[in-house]
mmCIF file of C-alpha atoms in Angstrom:
data_model
loop_
_atom_site.group_PDB
_atom_site.id
_atom_site.type_symbol
_atom_site.label_atom_id
_atom_site.label_comp_id
_atom_site.label_asym_id
_atom_site.label_seq_id
_atom_site.Cartn_x
_atom_site.Cartn_y
_atom_site.Cartn_z
ATOM 1 C CA MET A 751 11.468 12.922 38.307
ATOM 2 C CA GLY A 752 11.773 9.754 36.012
ATOM 3 C CA ASN A 753 12.050 9.612 32.299
ATOM 4 C CA THR A 754 9.073 10.466 30.275
ATOM 5 C CA ALA A 755 7.326 7.820 27.996
ATOM 6 C CA ILE A 756 4.639 7.731 25.580
ATOM 7 C CA GLN A 757 1.330 6.082 26.912
ATOM 8 C CA ASP A 758 -0.883 4.067 24.601
ATOM 9 C CA GLN A 759 -4.052 5.307 26.066
ATOM 10 C CA ALA A 760 -7.691 4.128 26.097
ATOM 11 C CA PRO A 761 -9.972 6.115 24.017
ATOM 12 C CA GLU A 762 -10.856 9.512 25.562
ATOM 13 C CA ARG A 763 -13.897 11.785 24.807
ATOM 14 C CA THR A 764 -13.000 14.665 22.335
ATOM 15 C CA ALA A 765 -14.912 17.336 20.728
ATOM 16 C CA PRO A 766 -16.535 16.294 17.526
ATOM 17 C CA PRO A 767 -14.491 16.990 14.322
ATOM 18 C CA LYS A 768 -15.563 19.780 12.184
ATOM 19 C CA ALA A 769 -16.226 19.327 8.326
ATOM 20 C CA PRO A 770 -14.275 21.549 5.908
ATOM 21 C CA SER A 771 -15.749 24.976 5.680
ATOM 22 C CA ARG A 772 -15.812 24.794 1.866
ATOM 23 C CA PRO A 773 -17.526 21.501 0.676
ATOM 24 C CA SER A 774 -16.475 22.040 -2.947
ATOM 25 C CA ALA A 775 -12.883 22.266 -1.911
ATOM 26 C CA GLY A 776 -13.224 19.111 0.134
ATOM 27 C CA VAL A 777 -14.760 17.231 -2.829
ATOM 28 C CA LEU A 778 -12.081 18.263 -5.207
ATOM 29 C CA LEU A 779 -9.394 17.123 -2.728
ATOM 30 C CA ALA A 780 -11.150 13.886 -2.208
ATOM 31 C CA VAL A 781 -11.343 13.315 -6.002
ATOM 32 C CA CYS A 782 -7.536 14.065 -6.205
ATOM 33 C CA ILE A 783 -6.652 11.623 -3.438
ATOM 34 C CA VAL A 784 -8.614 8.938 -5.148
ATOM 35 C CA LEU A 785 -6.900 9.663 -8.632
ATOM 36 C CA ILE A 786 -3.473 9.742 -6.973
ATOM 37 C CA GLY A 787 -4.156 6.245 -5.308
ATOM 38 C CA LEU A 788 -4.985 4.979 -8.830
ATOM 39 C CA ASN A 789 -1.401 5.383 -9.662
ATOM 40 C CA LEU A 790 0.428 4.040 -6.640
ATOM 41 C CA ARG A 791 0.552 0.313 -7.625
ATOM 42 C CA THR A 792 0.756 0.050 -11.361
ATOM 43 C CA VAL A 793 4.586 0.217 -11.364
ATOM 44 C CA PHE A 794 4.540 -3.263 -9.471
ATOM 45 C CA SER A 795 1.610 -5.129 -11.174
ATOM 46 C CA SER A 796 2.279 -3.987 -14.609
ATOM 47 C CA PHE A 797 5.808 -5.457 -14.650
ATOM 48 C CA SER A 798 4.980 -8.832 -13.165
ATOM 49 C CA ALA A 799 2.061 -9.244 -15.529
ATOM 50 C CA ILE A 800 4.486 -9.583 -18.469
ATOM 51 C CA LEU A 801 7.478 -10.675 -16.826
ATOM 52 C CA PRO A 802 7.976 -13.903 -18.798
ATOM 53 C CA GLU A 803 7.627 -11.911 -22.071
ATOM 54 C CA ILE A 804 10.127 -9.371 -20.963
ATOM 55 C CA THR A 805 12.748 -11.884 -19.881
ATOM 56 C CA GLU A 806 12.186 -13.890 -22.983
ATOM 57 C CA ALA A 807 12.429 -10.953 -25.427
ATOM 58 C CA SER A 808 15.183 -9.035 -23.608
ATOM 59 C CA GLY A 809 17.375 -11.694 -22.035
ATOM 60 C CA MET A 810 17.033 -9.823 -18.719
ATOM 61 C CA PRO A 811 19.421 -11.264 -16.097
ATOM 62 C CA PRO A 812 17.784 -12.743 -12.986
ATOM 63 C CA ALA A 813 19.666 -10.092 -10.844
ATOM 64 C CA LEU A 814 17.913 -7.258 -12.600
ATOM 65 C CA VAL A 815 14.535 -8.985 -12.187
ATOM 66 C CA SER A 816 15.250 -9.016 -8.410
ATOM 67 C CA VAL A 817 16.067 -5.246 -8.481
ATOM 68 C CA LEU A 818 12.843 -4.502 -10.394
ATOM 69 C CA THR A 819 10.627 -6.598 -8.083
ATOM 70 C CA THR A 820 12.332 -5.721 -4.884
ATOM 71 C CA GLY A 821 13.942 -2.429 -5.322
ATOM 72 C CA PRO A 822 10.847 -0.313 -5.466
ATOM 73 C CA VAL A 823 9.272 -1.962 -2.447
ATOM 74 C CA LEU A 824 12.371 -1.321 -0.442
ATOM 75 C CA LEU A 825 12.370 2.474 -1.508
ATOM 76 C CA LEU A 826 8.921 2.661 -0.058
ATOM 77 C CA GLY A 827 10.529 2.031 3.349
ATOM 78 C CA LEU A 828 13.632 3.918 2.827
ATOM 79 C CA VAL A 829 12.055 7.223 1.956
ATOM 80 C CA ALA A 830 9.150 7.043 4.332
ATOM 81 C CA PRO A 831 10.876 8.879 7.344
ATOM 82 C CA ALA A 832 11.799 11.868 5.096
ATOM 83 C CA ALA A 833 8.021 12.427 4.115
ATOM 84 C CA PRO A 834 6.919 14.258 7.265
ATOM 85 C CA ALA A 835 9.961 16.631 7.199
ATOM 86 C CA LEU A 836 9.463 17.298 3.523
ATOM 87 C CA ALA A 837 5.743 18.131 4.322
ATOM 88 C CA ARG A 838 6.745 20.456 7.099
ATOM 89 C CA LYS A 839 8.963 22.425 4.733
ATOM 90 C CA LEU A 840 6.871 22.370 1.501
ATOM 91 C CA GLY A 841 3.305 21.585 2.685
ATOM 92 C CA ILE A 842 1.494 18.245 2.450
ATOM 93 C CA GLU A 843 -0.095 18.814 -1.030
ATOM 94 C CA ARG A 844 3.115 20.316 -2.626
ATOM 95 C CA THR A 845 5.126 17.304 -1.417
ATOM 96 C CA ILE A 846 2.593 14.931 -2.834
ATOM 97 C CA LEU A 847 2.687 16.731 -6.052
ATOM 98 C CA ALA A 848 6.411 16.687 -6.171
ATOM 99 C CA ALA A 849 6.458 12.934 -5.355
ATOM 100 C CA VAL A 850 3.731 12.082 -8.068
ATOM 101 C CA GLY A 851 5.992 14.032 -10.490
ATOM 102 C CA VAL A 852 8.914 11.793 -9.542
ATOM 103 C CA LEU A 853 6.795 8.780 -9.963
ATOM 104 C CA THR A 854 5.724 9.920 -13.447
ATOM 105 C CA ALA A 855 9.262 10.492 -14.539
ATOM 106 C CA GLY A 856 10.268 7.193 -13.207
ATOM 107 C CA LEU A 857 7.600 5.341 -15.167
ATOM 108 C CA ALA A 858 8.597 7.241 -18.393
ATOM 109 C CA VAL A 859 12.296 6.276 -17.960
ATOM 110 C CA ARG A 860 11.268 2.634 -17.191
ATOM 111 C CA GLY A 861 9.442 2.403 -20.361
ATOM 112 C CA THR A 862 12.477 3.090 -22.490
ATOM 113 C CA GLY A 863 13.484 -0.632 -22.316
ATOM 114 C CA ASP A 864 17.198 0.095 -21.460
ATOM 115 C CA PHE A 865 18.285 -2.060 -18.566
ATOM 116 C CA THR A 866 20.020 0.706 -16.624
ATOM 117 C CA ALA A 867 17.115 3.090 -17.380
ATOM 118 C CA MET A 868 14.646 0.480 -16.230
ATOM 119 C CA ALA A 869 16.310 0.057 -12.894
ATOM 120 C CA ALA A 870 16.810 3.824 -12.239
ATOM 121 C CA GLY A 871 13.271 4.509 -13.294
ATOM 122 C CA THR A 872 11.647 1.809 -11.190
ATOM 123 C CA ILE A 873 13.522 2.923 -8.178
ATOM 124 C CA ALA A 874 12.603 6.446 -8.691
ATOM 125 C CA ALA A 875 8.940 5.453 -9.017
ATOM 126 C CA GLY A 876 9.229 3.509 -5.736
ATOM 127 C CA ALA A 877 10.773 6.496 -4.065
ATOM 128 C CA GLY A 878 7.892 8.807 -5.172
ATOM 129 C CA ILE A 879 5.274 6.229 -4.080
ATOM 130 C CA GLY A 880 6.957 5.960 -0.715
ATOM 131 C CA VAL A 881 6.550 9.614 0.062
ATOM 132 C CA VAL A 882 2.868 9.658 -1.102
ATOM 133 C CA ASN A 883 2.121 6.477 0.893
ATOM 134 C CA VAL A 884 2.928 8.204 4.189
ATOM 135 C CA LEU A 885 1.199 11.536 3.422
ATOM 136 C CA LEU A 886 -2.079 10.366 2.040
ATOM 137 C CA PRO A 887 -3.342 9.014 5.391
ATOM 138 C CA THR A 888 -2.138 12.239 6.975
ATOM 139 C CA LEU A 889 -4.262 14.333 4.559
ATOM 140 C CA VAL A 890 -7.181 12.190 5.234
ATOM 141 C CA LYS A 891 -6.804 12.649 9.090
ATOM 142 C CA ARG A 892 -6.332 16.251 8.606
ATOM 143 C CA ASP A 893 -9.046 17.215 6.332
ATOM 144 C CA PHE A 894 -11.715 14.395 6.551
ATOM 145 C CA GLN A 895 -12.038 13.787 10.298
ATOM 146 C CA HIS A 896 -15.966 13.836 9.718
ATOM 147 C CA ARG A 897 -15.586 10.974 7.182
ATOM 148 C CA LEU A 898 -12.644 8.815 8.253
ATOM 149 C CA GLY A 899 -14.086 5.461 7.461
ATOM 150 C CA LEU A 900 -15.443 6.586 3.947
ATOM 151 C CA MET A 901 -12.246 8.298 2.891
ATOM 152 C CA SER A 902 -10.017 5.560 4.199
ATOM 153 C CA GLY A 903 -11.984 3.166 1.978
ATOM 154 C CA LEU A 904 -11.921 5.287 -1.005
ATOM 155 C CA TYR A 905 -8.119 5.910 -0.954
ATOM 156 C CA THR A 906 -7.238 2.198 -0.110
ATOM 157 C CA GLY A 907 -9.756 1.075 -2.596
ATOM 158 C CA SER A 908 -8.127 3.258 -5.279
ATOM 159 C CA ILE A 909 -4.680 1.863 -4.389
ATOM 160 C CA CYS A 910 -5.965 -1.716 -4.874
ATOM 161 C CA ALA A 911 -7.715 -0.569 -8.080
ATOM 162 C CA ALA A 912 -4.348 0.561 -9.401
ATOM 163 C CA ALA A 913 -2.830 -2.894 -8.918
ATOM 164 C CA ALA A 914 -5.844 -4.431 -10.717
ATOM 165 C CA LEU A 915 -5.332 -2.001 -13.620
ATOM 166 C CA GLY A 916 -1.689 -2.872 -14.027
ATOM 167 C CA ALA A 917 -2.345 -6.600 -13.834
ATOM 168 C CA GLY A 918 -5.409 -6.653 -16.123
ATOM 169 C CA PHE A 919 -4.366 -4.169 -18.830
ATOM 170 C CA THR A 920 -0.611 -4.606 -19.344
ATOM 171 C CA GLN A 921 -0.992 -7.970 -21.061
ATOM 172 C CA PRO A 922 -3.503 -6.676 -23.619
ATOM 173 C CA LEU A 923 -1.430 -3.574 -24.136
ATOM 174 C CA LEU A 924 1.563 -5.911 -25.099
ATOM 175 C CA GLN A 925 -0.557 -7.854 -27.428
ATOM 176 C CA ALA A 926 -2.042 -4.560 -29.104
ATOM 177 C CA THR A 927 1.293 -2.721 -29.517
ATOM 178 C CA GLY A 928 3.652 -5.806 -29.887
ATOM 179 C CA SER A 929 6.117 -4.023 -27.554
ATOM 180 C CA TRP A 930 6.725 -4.734 -23.891
ATOM 181 C CA GLN A 931 8.412 -1.302 -23.709
ATOM 182 C CA ASN A 932 5.236 0.493 -24.836
ATOM 183 C CA ALA A 933 3.019 -1.684 -22.492
ATOM 184 C CA LEU A 934 5.112 -0.446 -19.486
ATOM 185 C CA ALA A 935 5.403 3.184 -20.854
ATOM 186 C CA PHE A 936 1.700 3.495 -21.171
ATOM 187 C CA TRP A 937 1.381 3.775 -17.358
ATOM 188 C CA THR A 938 3.168 7.105 -17.519
ATOM 189 C CA LEU A 939 0.092 8.697 -19.045
ATOM 190 C CA PRO A 940 -2.430 8.395 -16.019
ATOM 191 C CA ALA A 941 0.303 9.597 -13.728
ATOM 192 C CA ALA A 942 1.048 12.717 -15.816
ATOM 193 C CA LEU A 943 -2.631 13.453 -15.967
ATOM 194 C CA VAL A 944 -2.885 13.318 -12.188
ATOM 195 C CA VAL A 945 -0.032 15.826 -11.985
ATOM 196 C CA LEU A 946 -1.793 18.245 -14.321
ATOM 197 C CA LEU A 947 -5.115 17.990 -12.311
ATOM 198 C CA PHE A 948 -3.593 18.212 -8.829
ATOM 199 C CA ALA A 949 -1.106 20.825 -9.525
ATOM 200 C CA PRO A 950 -3.483 23.955 -9.219
ATOM 201 C CA LEU A 951 -4.891 22.660 -5.987
ATOM 202 C CA ALA A 952 -1.576 21.806 -4.522
ATOM 203 C CA LEU A 953 0.172 25.004 -5.542
ATOM 204 C CA ARG A 954 -2.772 27.150 -4.095
ATOM 205 C CA ARG A 955 -2.788 25.422 -0.682
ATOM 206 C CA GLY A 956 0.900 25.490 0.210
ATOM 207 C CA ARG A 957 1.639 25.045 3.914
ATOM 208 C CA THR A 958 -1.103 24.615 6.405
ATOM 209 C CA PRO A 959 -1.365 24.540 10.245
ATOM 210 C CA GLY A 960 -1.513 20.797 10.215
ATOM 211 C CA THR A 961 1.678 20.568 8.223
ATOM 212 C CA ALA A 962 3.659 22.190 11.010
ATOM 213 C CA GLN A 963 2.419 19.559 13.412
ATOM 214 C CA ALA A 964 4.082 16.735 11.299
ATOM 215 C CA ASP A 965 7.370 16.423 13.212
ATOM 216 C CA ALA A 966 6.077 18.077 16.504
ATOM 217 C CA GLY A 967 5.212 15.931 19.744
ATOM 218 C CA PRO A 968 6.690 12.972 21.249
ATOM 219 C CA SER A 969 8.268 10.047 19.367
ATOM 220 C CA VAL A 970 6.167 7.235 18.351
ATOM 221 C CA TRP A 971 9.199 4.917 18.226
ATOM 222 C CA ARG A 972 8.712 4.332 21.977
ATOM 223 C CA SER A 973 5.084 3.301 21.702
ATOM 224 C CA ALA A 974 4.279 -0.359 22.055
ATOM 225 C CA LEU A 975 0.979 0.116 20.259
ATOM 226 C CA ALA A 976 2.922 1.845 17.380
ATOM 227 C CA TRP A 977 5.190 -1.130 17.107
ATOM 228 C CA GLN A 978 2.299 -3.567 17.034
ATOM 229 C CA ILE A 979 0.582 -1.501 14.214
ATOM 230 C CA THR A 980 4.016 -1.578 12.429
ATOM 231 C CA GLY A 981 4.216 -5.241 12.799
ATOM 232 C CA PHE A 982 0.790 -5.787 11.350
ATOM 233 C CA MET A 983 1.767 -3.433 8.433
ATOM 234 C CA ALA A 984 5.032 -5.233 7.714
ATOM 235 C CA LEU A 985 3.559 -8.762 7.642
ATOM 236 C CA GLN A 986 0.568 -7.651 5.202
ATOM 237 C CA ALA A 987 3.106 -5.895 3.033
ATOM 238 C CA MET A 988 5.055 -9.167 2.702
ATOM 239 C CA MET A 989 1.976 -10.788 1.347
ATOM 240 C CA SER A 990 0.676 -7.767 -0.603
ATOM 241 C CA PHE A 991 3.667 -7.208 -2.666
ATOM 242 C CA SER A 992 4.242 -10.869 -3.280
ATOM 243 C CA VAL A 993 0.784 -10.881 -4.818
ATOM 244 C CA PHE A 994 1.835 -8.191 -7.249
ATOM 245 C CA ALA A 995 5.232 -9.672 -8.014
ATOM 246 C CA TRP A 996 4.592 -13.430 -8.054
ATOM 247 C CA LEU A 997 0.939 -14.421 -8.390
ATOM 248 C CA ALA A 998 0.963 -14.214 -12.266
ATOM 249 C CA PRO A 999 4.232 -16.280 -12.463
ATOM 250 C CA ILE A 1000 2.873 -18.798 -9.963
ATOM 251 C CA LEU A 1001 -0.189 -19.260 -11.938
ATOM 252 C CA ARG A 1002 1.637 -19.633 -15.194
ATOM 253 C CA GLU A 1003 4.031 -22.194 -13.669
ATOM 254 C CA ARG A 1004 0.933 -24.103 -12.810
ATOM 255 C CA GLY A 1005 -0.001 -24.265 -16.492
ATOM 256 C CA ILE A 1006 -2.275 -21.250 -16.992
ATOM 257 C CA ASP A 1007 -1.583 -19.317 -20.097
ATOM 258 C CA GLY A 1008 -0.427 -15.580 -19.886
ATOM 259 C CA ALA A 1009 -3.694 -13.960 -20.708
ATOM 260 C CA MET A 1010 -5.744 -16.134 -18.337
ATOM 261 C CA ALA A 1011 -3.153 -15.508 -15.648
ATOM 262 C CA GLY A 1012 -3.519 -11.904 -16.128
ATOM 263 C CA TYR A 1013 -7.281 -12.080 -15.811
ATOM 264 C CA VAL A 1014 -7.149 -14.236 -12.719
ATOM 265 C CA VAL A 1015 -4.689 -11.808 -11.114
ATOM 266 C CA ALA A 1016 -6.789 -8.767 -12.204
ATOM 267 C CA GLY A 1017 -9.900 -10.573 -10.994
ATOM 268 C CA SER A 1018 -8.353 -11.210 -7.607
ATOM 269 C CA ILE A 1019 -7.195 -7.643 -7.372
ATOM 270 C CA VAL A 1020 -10.654 -6.228 -8.336
ATOM 271 C CA VAL A 1021 -12.082 -8.178 -5.342
ATOM 272 C CA GLN A 1022 -9.382 -6.458 -3.357
ATOM 273 C CA VAL A 1023 -10.916 -3.211 -4.344
ATOM 274 C CA LEU A 1024 -14.185 -4.353 -2.802
ATOM 275 C CA GLY A 1025 -12.638 -5.527 0.301
ATOM 276 C CA SER A 1026 -10.553 -2.318 0.608
ATOM 277 C CA PHE A 1027 -13.720 -0.235 0.169
ATOM 278 C CA LEU A 1028 -15.844 -2.190 2.751
ATOM 279 C CA ALA A 1029 -13.222 -2.756 5.477
ATOM 280 C CA PRO A 1030 -12.434 0.742 6.566
ATOM 281 C CA PRO A 1031 -16.035 1.974 7.254
ATOM 282 C CA LEU A 1032 -16.776 -1.320 9.007
ATOM 283 C CA ALA A 1033 -13.503 -0.907 11.189
ATOM 284 C CA ALA A 1034 -14.429 2.714 11.919
ATOM 285 C CA ARG A 1035 -17.812 1.639 13.434
ATOM 286 C CA LEU A 1036 -16.098 -0.854 15.709
ATOM 287 C CA PRO A 1037 -14.541 0.144 19.080
ATOM 288 C CA SER A 1038 -11.854 -2.473 18.561
ATOM 289 C CA GLN A 1039 -10.588 -3.991 15.294
ATOM 290 C CA GLY A 1040 -8.611 -6.771 16.866
ATOM 291 C CA TRP A 1041 -10.800 -9.808 15.887
ATOM 292 C CA LEU A 1042 -11.564 -8.330 12.469
ATOM 293 C CA ASN A 1043 -7.799 -7.831 11.864
ATOM 294 C CA ALA A 1044 -6.947 -11.321 13.020
ATOM 295 C CA PHE A 1045 -9.672 -13.104 10.865
ATOM 296 C CA ILE A 1046 -8.777 -11.218 7.743
ATOM 297 C CA ALA A 1047 -5.081 -11.946 8.091
ATOM 298 C CA LEU A 1048 -5.787 -15.794 8.408
ATOM 299 C CA LEU A 1049 -8.090 -15.511 5.419
ATOM 300 C CA THR A 1050 -5.341 -13.884 3.267
ATOM 301 C CA GLY A 1051 -2.457 -16.282 4.320
ATOM 302 C CA ALA A 1052 -4.837 -19.401 3.485
ATOM 303 C CA GLY A 1053 -5.992 -17.791 0.211
ATOM 304 C CA PHE A 1054 -2.407 -17.227 -0.926
ATOM 305 C CA ALA A 1055 -1.310 -20.868 0.050
ATOM 306 C CA LEU A 1056 -4.244 -22.347 -1.772
ATOM 307 C CA THR A 1057 -3.534 -20.402 -4.979
ATOM 308 C CA ILE A 1058 -0.234 -22.447 -4.897
ATOM 309 C CA LEU A 1059 -1.359 -25.732 -3.499
ATOM 310 C CA GLY A 1060 -5.181 -25.953 -3.962
ATOM 311 C CA PRO A 1061 -6.903 -27.769 -7.008
ATOM 312 C CA LEU A 1062 -6.438 -25.764 -10.184
ATOM 313 C CA ASP A 1063 -10.080 -26.091 -11.161
ATOM 314 C CA LEU A 1064 -10.863 -24.058 -8.176
ATOM 315 C CA ILE A 1065 -8.360 -21.351 -8.902
ATOM 316 C CA TRP A 1066 -11.108 -18.631 -9.197
ATOM 317 C CA VAL A 1067 -12.354 -19.506 -5.662
ATOM 318 C CA TRP A 1068 -8.770 -19.220 -4.291
ATOM 319 C CA ALA A 1069 -8.137 -15.867 -6.191
ATOM 320 C CA VAL A 1070 -11.365 -14.472 -4.777
ATOM 321 C CA MET A 1071 -10.507 -15.597 -1.386
ATOM 322 C CA LEU A 1072 -7.094 -14.089 -1.595
ATOM 323 C CA GLY A 1073 -8.553 -10.902 -3.012
ATOM 324 C CA VAL A 1074 -11.083 -10.415 -0.319
ATOM 325 C CA GLY A 1075 -8.464 -11.114 2.260
ATOM 326 C CA GLN A 1076 -5.542 -9.016 0.841
ATOM 327 C CA GLY A 1077 -7.766 -5.983 -0.097
ATOM 328 C CA SER A 1078 -9.296 -5.960 3.311
ATOM 329 C CA LEU A 1079 -5.924 -6.496 5.188
ATOM 330 C CA THR A 1080 -4.166 -3.739 3.317
ATOM 331 C CA ALA A 1081 -6.930 -1.270 4.050
ATOM 332 C CA LEU A 1082 -7.103 -2.396 7.745
ATOM 333 C CA ALA A 1083 -3.325 -1.829 8.123
ATOM 334 C CA LEU A 1084 -3.536 1.688 6.566
ATOM 335 C CA THR A 1085 -6.846 2.530 8.463
ATOM 336 C CA MET A 1086 -5.106 1.894 11.883
ATOM 337 C CA ILE A 1087 -3.093 5.082 11.218
ATOM 338 C CA VAL A 1088 -6.227 7.220 11.434
ATOM 339 C CA LEU A 1089 -8.139 5.185 13.991
ATOM 340 C CA ARG A 1090 -5.439 4.802 16.493
ATOM 341 C CA THR A 1091 -4.157 8.460 16.530
ATOM 342 C CA HIS A 1092 -5.772 11.583 17.887
ATOM 343 C CA ASP A 1093 -4.405 14.200 15.418
ATOM 344 C CA ALA A 1094 -2.808 14.628 12.083
ATOM 345 C CA GLY A 1095 0.781 15.177 13.578
ATOM 346 C CA THR A 1096 0.789 11.761 15.373
ATOM 347 C CA ALA A 1097 -0.848 10.224 12.165
ATOM 348 C CA ALA A 1098 2.190 11.526 10.104
ATOM 349 C CA ARG A 1099 4.590 10.254 12.475
ATOM 350 C CA LEU A 1100 3.036 6.816 12.942
ATOM 351 C CA SER A 1101 2.643 6.662 9.157
ATOM 352 C CA GLY A 1102 6.269 7.465 8.583
ATOM 353 C CA MET A 1103 7.411 4.836 11.170
ATOM 354 C CA MET A 1104 5.080 1.958 10.051
ATOM 355 C CA GLN A 1105 5.779 2.544 6.446
ATOM 356 C CA CYS A 1106 9.579 2.698 6.891
ATOM 357 C CA ILE A 1107 9.696 -0.517 8.843
ATOM 358 C CA GLY A 1108 6.639 -2.194 7.163
ATOM 359 C CA TYR A 1109 7.750 -1.659 3.576
ATOM 360 C CA GLY A 1110 11.390 -2.193 4.444
ATOM 361 C CA VAL A 1111 10.426 -5.675 5.895
ATOM 362 C CA GLY A 1112 7.680 -6.147 3.385
ATOM 363 C CA SER A 1113 10.086 -5.992 0.435
ATOM 364 C CA SER A 1114 11.741 -9.180 1.852
ATOM 365 C CA GLY A 1115 8.539 -11.161 0.936
ATOM 366 C CA THR A 1116 9.119 -10.807 -2.747
ATOM 367 C CA LEU A 1117 12.785 -11.591 -2.377
ATOM 368 C CA LEU A 1118 12.112 -14.724 -0.082
ATOM 369 C CA VAL A 1119 9.668 -16.156 -2.659
ATOM 370 C CA GLY A 1120 12.335 -15.791 -5.463
ATOM 371 C CA ILE A 1121 14.842 -17.487 -3.183
ATOM 372 C CA LEU A 1122 12.691 -20.269 -2.058
ATOM 373 C CA HIS A 1123 11.621 -20.896 -5.565
ATOM 374 C CA THR A 1124 15.129 -20.866 -6.994
ATOM 375 C CA SER A 1125 16.484 -23.302 -4.337
ATOM 376 C CA SER A 1126 13.540 -25.691 -4.399
ATOM 377 C CA GLY A 1127 12.309 -25.382 -7.974
ATOM 378 C CA SER A 1128 8.717 -25.078 -6.592
ATOM 379 C CA PHE A 1129 6.513 -22.498 -4.951
ATOM 380 C CA THR A 1130 5.437 -24.886 -2.366
ATOM 381 C CA PRO A 1131 7.894 -23.542 0.268
ATOM 382 C CA ALA A 1132 6.337 -20.219 -0.315
ATOM 383 C CA ALA A 1133 2.834 -21.485 0.401
ATOM 384 C CA VAL A 1134 4.132 -22.609 3.780
ATOM 385 C CA MET A 1135 5.786 -19.268 4.382
ATOM 386 C CA PHE A 1136 2.522 -17.420 3.633
ATOM 387 C CA MET A 1137 0.631 -19.601 6.095
ATOM 388 C CA GLY A 1138 3.131 -18.741 8.704
ATOM 389 C CA ILE A 1139 2.844 -14.934 7.872
ATOM 390 C CA GLY A 1140 -0.871 -15.115 8.078
ATOM 391 C CA ILE A 1141 -0.800 -16.474 11.604
ATOM 392 C CA ALA A 1142 1.760 -13.963 12.638
ATOM 393 C CA ALA A 1143 -0.246 -11.044 11.053
ATOM 394 C CA ALA A 1144 -3.439 -12.245 12.960
ATOM 395 C CA PHE A 1145 -1.471 -12.004 16.225
ATOM 396 C CA THR A 1146 -0.010 -8.423 15.610
ATOM 397 C CA GLY A 1147 -3.321 -7.351 14.039
ATOM 398 C CA PHE A 1148 -5.224 -8.366 17.177
ATOM 399 C CA LEU A 1149 -2.897 -6.343 19.311
ATOM 400 C CA ALA A 1150 -2.849 -3.406 16.842
ATOM 401 C CA GLY A 1151 -6.696 -3.181 16.712
ATOM 402 C CA ARG A 1152 -7.333 -2.754 20.450
ATOM 403 C CA ALA A 1153 -9.326 0.294 21.491
ATOM 404 C CA ARG A 1154 -6.318 2.524 22.367
ATOM 405 C CA PHE A 1155 -4.403 5.419 20.872
ATOM 406 C CA VAL A 1156 -0.779 6.021 20.122
ATOM 407 C CA GLY A 1157 0.547 9.077 21.696
ATOM 408 C CA GLY A 1158 -1.072 11.223 24.507
ATOM 409 C CA SER A 1159 0.138 12.677 27.679
ATOM 410 C CA ARG A 1160 3.581 12.225 29.247
ATOM 411 C CA GLN A 1161 3.927 10.920 32.680
ATOM 412 C CA ASP A 1162 6.831 11.036 35.090
#
């Protein structure tokens, strides 16, 4: 007989998922998922919010700035393939707990202000986030089948809220403490609090039957639909992390002072939270998300370009436009993991693949913006790049949102 291959199947009728037998345990886990999400983007947005002050006060070399903006995003992709295997050994909850511990330690080390420590701490934080990024959707798929849209909205919304917190509060922390080191170190505290709150639950649960499925089953790397979802993820990540790293510097170069730039960035990201809450439940109600994905991708690309090129007196309009688009786009990309798979094992493998490639490629966005700005002395080429990325994301998002599933039966 011929070689086997994964089929991207049309939806098939399955038995209705069951809710957790202990509602109180489910609520506690849901709360922990949201609190963990609230710590997954502060490492990015807090640094960019006070980047001019850091470079002026410390004389930080441009090469280190590139490491601190691009390095953690690259780590998100590099560690992603290891997450399912770690979860199979330790259990999903215990692996997430360990990763959040690494994130907390990285944030603490970054706050010392020593250049070497900053690089090491930021990279460690990126590695911890990379593991959690892969496993949170798997946890939602495993334990919240009866509330996929709601839980996807809650955890993606909390991730966007984390970015808003870092962007909006780091500048005031700098002004209040007079120290950029203290402003960065502050973000260790909420991460450490989550470790303390989540530890009892994680240590009690250990390994579960769903964990053992994480590496089982056919490879998603041969699935065309998996690659389309991965492409969608990569293109949205190029824009998403560029927002965290460069939106504040873009606004400040356009003549907006540091405090106001922080408010605009935070406002845009607060709107992201709204988009990320609303998009997953809407997507879960639709049999196909293709047109929704395409529209949101175009909205995001246009919003980013207009923050660079549009009239400055309408900057809040462009910031809100970008926020609605980027929040919804990030949420939709992550929601594809749970909507386009049948089980937690396939979701874990797809999540590892799309975040490995997605964040690996996505890290190039922040780097390309820096290269284009350095070579041209302007952010205008970046605006053109983002319009192109938005169009490409619309195409891949349309394909990724078709009413089909990754995985399924093998055929000869």
